[in-house]
Amino acid sequence: MFEIIQSGGWMMVPIILCSVLALAICGERFATLRISKIAPPDLLAQVWAWMKNKQLNADRIRELQETSSLGRVLAAGLVNSRHGRQIMKESIQEVASHEIHDMERYLNALGTIAAVAPLMGLLGTVFGMIQVFTEIMTQGTGQSGALAGGISEALITTAAGLIVAIPALICHRILQRRVDEIVVFMEQEAIKLVDVLHGDREVVDSAEAAR
């Protein structure tokens, strides 16, 4: 393996660095972007239960803020509910925008790696072909070993760039889709909270509220 990497030339160094960075980002984001951690499905039902039992106080709201991103969004709405529907929605949107920014952390870097890695592989290919033609110009076509080395460098860097880019692109799409799904769910839960607190919707029971 080391011989193959060495044969790829110096362009293998940034490609390998990109692969390590992409792996670290994917591991961290897949561990972080768990729906059960960011937006627990039963959290709104828990809020309804607190409201029904008249247990919704400052301590409960503080507990809600510490649970998850959805908890912080709902807590922002509850704190500002007495100021009217519009202020409540604005406070929810403000907190939600911050939470979405946190969820999308490092995804741009992952997308950049997916786009740049093939280009670095292509650049390595160009360098390899330049080496081939330089050898042809100086020594002719009789030095097959030197020509094979340049061609090998070109092929290895191209393959390495694609090996890094393809999984990075797939993970980027999966993670972006997961963020979108979480955001939609958080929006739905926040709308339910606003509608109920301002009389546009009634809660039949906790199970229905959770749905």
Coordinates of C-alpha atoms in Angstrom, one line a residue:
M1 CA 0.0 0.0 0.0
F2 CA 2.8 2.4 0.9
E3 CA 4.5 1.7 -2.4
I4 CA 1.3 2.5 -4.3
I5 CA 0.9 5.8 -2.4
Q6 CA 4.6 6.6 -3.0
S7 CA 4.1 5.9 -6.7
G8 CA 1.3 8.4 -6.9
G9 CA 3.7 11.3 -6.3
W10 CA 3.4 14.3 -4.1
M11 CA -0.2 15.0 -5.0
M12 CA -1.1 12.0 -2.9
V13 CA -0.4 14.0 0.2
P14 CA -3.3 16.5 -0.1
I15 CA -5.6 13.7 -1.3
I16 CA -4.8 11.6 1.8
L17 CA -5.3 14.7 4.1
C18 CA -8.7 15.2 2.5
S19 CA -9.6 11.6 3.1
V20 CA -8.7 11.9 6.8
L21 CA -10.6 15.1 7.2
A22 CA -13.7 13.7 5.4
L23 CA -13.6 10.6 7.6
A24 CA -13.5 12.7 10.7
I25 CA -16.3 15.0 9.6
C26 CA -18.5 12.0 8.6
G27 CA -17.9 10.3 11.9
E28 CA -18.6 13.4 14.0
R29 CA -21.8 14.4 12.0
F30 CA -23.3 10.9 11.9
A31 CA -22.8 10.7 15.7
T32 CA -24.2 14.2 16.3
L33 CA -27.1 14.3 13.8
R34 CA -29.3 11.7 15.5
I35 CA -33.0 12.5 15.5
S36 CA -33.4 11.0 19.0
K37 CA -30.8 13.4 20.2
I38 CA -31.7 16.6 18.3
A39 CA -35.5 16.3 18.1
P40 CA -37.0 13.6 20.3
P41 CA -40.4 12.6 18.9
D42 CA -42.1 12.6 22.3
L43 CA -40.8 16.0 23.5
L44 CA -43.8 18.0 22.6
A45 CA -46.1 15.4 24.3
Q46 CA -44.0 15.9 27.4
V47 CA -44.6 19.7 27.2
W48 CA -48.4 19.1 26.9
A49 CA -48.2 16.9 30.0
W50 CA -46.5 19.6 31.9
M51 CA -49.0 22.1 30.8
K52 CA -52.0 19.8 31.6
N53 CA -50.6 19.1 35.1
K54 CA -49.7 22.8 35.6
Q55 CA -46.0 21.9 36.1
L56 CA -44.7 24.2 33.4
N57 CA -42.5 26.6 35.3
A58 CA -39.0 28.2 35.0
D59 CA -37.3 25.0 36.1
R60 CA -39.2 22.9 33.5
I61 CA -38.3 25.4 30.7
R62 CA -34.7 25.3 31.8
E63 CA -34.8 21.5 31.7
L64 CA -36.4 21.7 28.2
Q65 CA -33.6 24.0 27.0
E66 CA -31.0 21.5 28.1
T67 CA -32.5 18.4 26.4
S68 CA -32.0 19.1 22.7
S69 CA -32.2 21.5 19.8
L70 CA -36.0 21.0 19.6
G71 CA -36.2 21.7 23.3
R72 CA -34.5 25.0 22.9
V73 CA -36.8 26.0 20.1
L74 CA -39.9 25.1 22.1
A75 CA -38.6 26.8 25.2
A76 CA -38.0 30.0 23.2
G77 CA -41.7 29.9 22.1
L78 CA -43.0 29.2 25.6
V79 CA -41.0 32.0 27.2
N80 CA -42.4 34.5 24.7
S81 CA -45.9 33.1 24.3
R82 CA -47.4 35.8 26.4
H83 CA -46.2 38.5 24.0
G84 CA -48.4 37.4 21.2
R85 CA -48.4 35.0 18.3
Q86 CA -46.0 37.1 16.1
I87 CA -43.4 37.6 18.8
M88 CA -43.6 34.0 19.7
K89 CA -43.0 32.9 16.1
E90 CA -40.1 35.4 15.7
S91 CA -38.4 34.1 18.9
I92 CA -38.8 30.5 17.6
Q93 CA -37.3 31.4 14.2
E94 CA -34.4 33.1 15.8
V95 CA -33.4 30.1 18.0
A96 CA -34.2 27.7 15.1
S97 CA -31.8 29.5 12.7
H98 CA -29.0 29.1 15.2
E99 CA -29.8 25.4 15.8
I100 CA -29.9 24.8 12.0
H101 CA -26.5 26.5 11.6
D102 CA -25.1 24.2 14.2
M103 CA -26.6 21.1 12.5
E104 CA -25.0 22.1 9.2
R105 CA -21.6 22.6 10.7
Y106 CA -18.8 21.1 8.6
L107 CA -21.2 20.0 5.8
N108 CA -19.8 22.7 3.5
A109 CA -16.3 21.5 4.2
L110 CA -17.4 17.9 3.4
G111 CA -19.0 19.1 0.1
T112 CA -15.9 21.0 -0.8
I113 CA -13.8 17.8 -0.3
A114 CA -16.1 15.9 -2.5
A115 CA -15.7 18.5 -5.2
V116 CA -12.0 19.1 -4.9
A117 CA -10.6 15.6 -4.5
P118 CA -11.3 14.6 -8.1
L119 CA -9.7 17.8 -9.3
M120 CA -6.6 17.0 -7.2
G121 CA -6.5 13.6 -8.8
L122 CA -6.8 15.2 -12.2
L123 CA -4.0 17.5 -11.4
G124 CA -1.9 14.6 -10.4
T125 CA -2.8 13.0 -13.7
V126 CA -1.6 16.1 -15.6
F127 CA 1.7 16.1 -13.7
G128 CA 2.2 12.4 -14.5
M129 CA 1.6 12.9 -18.2
I130 CA 3.9 15.9 -18.2
Q131 CA 6.6 13.6 -16.7
V132 CA 5.9 11.0 -19.4
F133 CA 6.2 13.5 -22.3
T134 CA 9.3 15.0 -20.7
E135 CA 10.9 11.6 -20.6
I136 CA 9.9 11.0 -24.2
M137 CA 11.5 14.4 -25.2
T138 CA 14.8 13.7 -23.4
Q139 CA 15.3 10.0 -23.8
G140 CA 12.9 8.9 -26.5
T141 CA 10.4 6.1 -26.3
G142 CA 13.0 3.4 -25.4
Q143 CA 12.9 4.0 -21.6
S144 CA 9.8 2.0 -20.9
G145 CA 10.4 2.1 -17.1
A146 CA 10.4 5.8 -16.9
L147 CA 7.3 6.1 -19.1
A148 CA 5.5 3.5 -17.0
G149 CA 6.3 5.5 -13.8
G150 CA 4.7 8.6 -15.2
I151 CA 1.6 6.8 -16.4
S152 CA 1.4 5.0 -13.1
E153 CA 1.5 8.3 -11.2
A154 CA -1.3 9.6 -13.4
L155 CA -3.6 6.6 -12.9
I156 CA -3.0 6.3 -9.1
T157 CA -3.8 10.0 -8.3
T158 CA -6.9 9.8 -10.5
A159 CA -8.1 6.7 -8.7
A160 CA -7.2 8.1 -5.3
G161 CA -9.1 11.3 -5.9
L162 CA -12.2 9.4 -6.9
I163 CA -11.9 7.0 -4.0
V164 CA -12.0 10.0 -1.6
A165 CA -14.7 12.0 -3.5
I166 CA -17.3 9.3 -4.1
P167 CA -17.9 8.4 -0.4
A168 CA -17.6 12.0 0.7
L169 CA -20.3 13.0 -1.8
I170 CA -22.6 10.2 -0.7
C171 CA -22.2 11.1 3.0
H172 CA -22.7 14.8 2.3
R173 CA -26.0 14.0 0.5
I174 CA -27.1 11.7 3.3
L175 CA -26.2 14.2 6.1
Q176 CA -27.9 17.1 4.2
R177 CA -31.0 15.1 3.8
R178 CA -31.0 14.2 7.5
V179 CA -30.7 17.9 8.4
D180 CA -33.6 18.8 6.1
E181 CA -35.8 16.1 7.7
I182 CA -35.0 17.3 11.2
V183 CA -35.7 20.9 10.3
V184 CA -39.1 20.0 8.8
F185 CA -40.0 18.0 12.0
M186 CA -38.9 20.9 14.2
E187 CA -41.0 23.3 12.2
Q188 CA -44.1 21.1 12.5
E189 CA -43.6 20.7 16.3
A190 CA -43.1 24.5 16.7
I191 CA -46.2 25.3 14.6
K192 CA -48.3 22.9 16.8
L193 CA -47.1 24.7 19.9
V194 CA -47.9 28.2 18.5
D195 CA -51.3 27.1 17.3
V196 CA -52.3 25.5 20.6
L197 CA -51.1 28.3 22.8
H198 CA -52.9 30.9 20.7
G199 CA -56.2 29.0 20.3
D200 CA -55.9 27.8 16.7
R201 CA -55.6 24.2 17.6
E202 CA -56.7 21.9 20.4
V203 CA -54.8 19.1 21.9
V204 CA -56.9 15.9 22.2
D205 CA -54.3 13.9 24.0
S206 CA -50.5 13.5 24.3
A207 CA -50.3 10.7 21.7
E208 CA -52.0 12.9 19.1
A209 CA -49.9 15.8 19.9
A210 CA -46.8 13.7 19.4
R211 CA -48.0 12.8 15.9

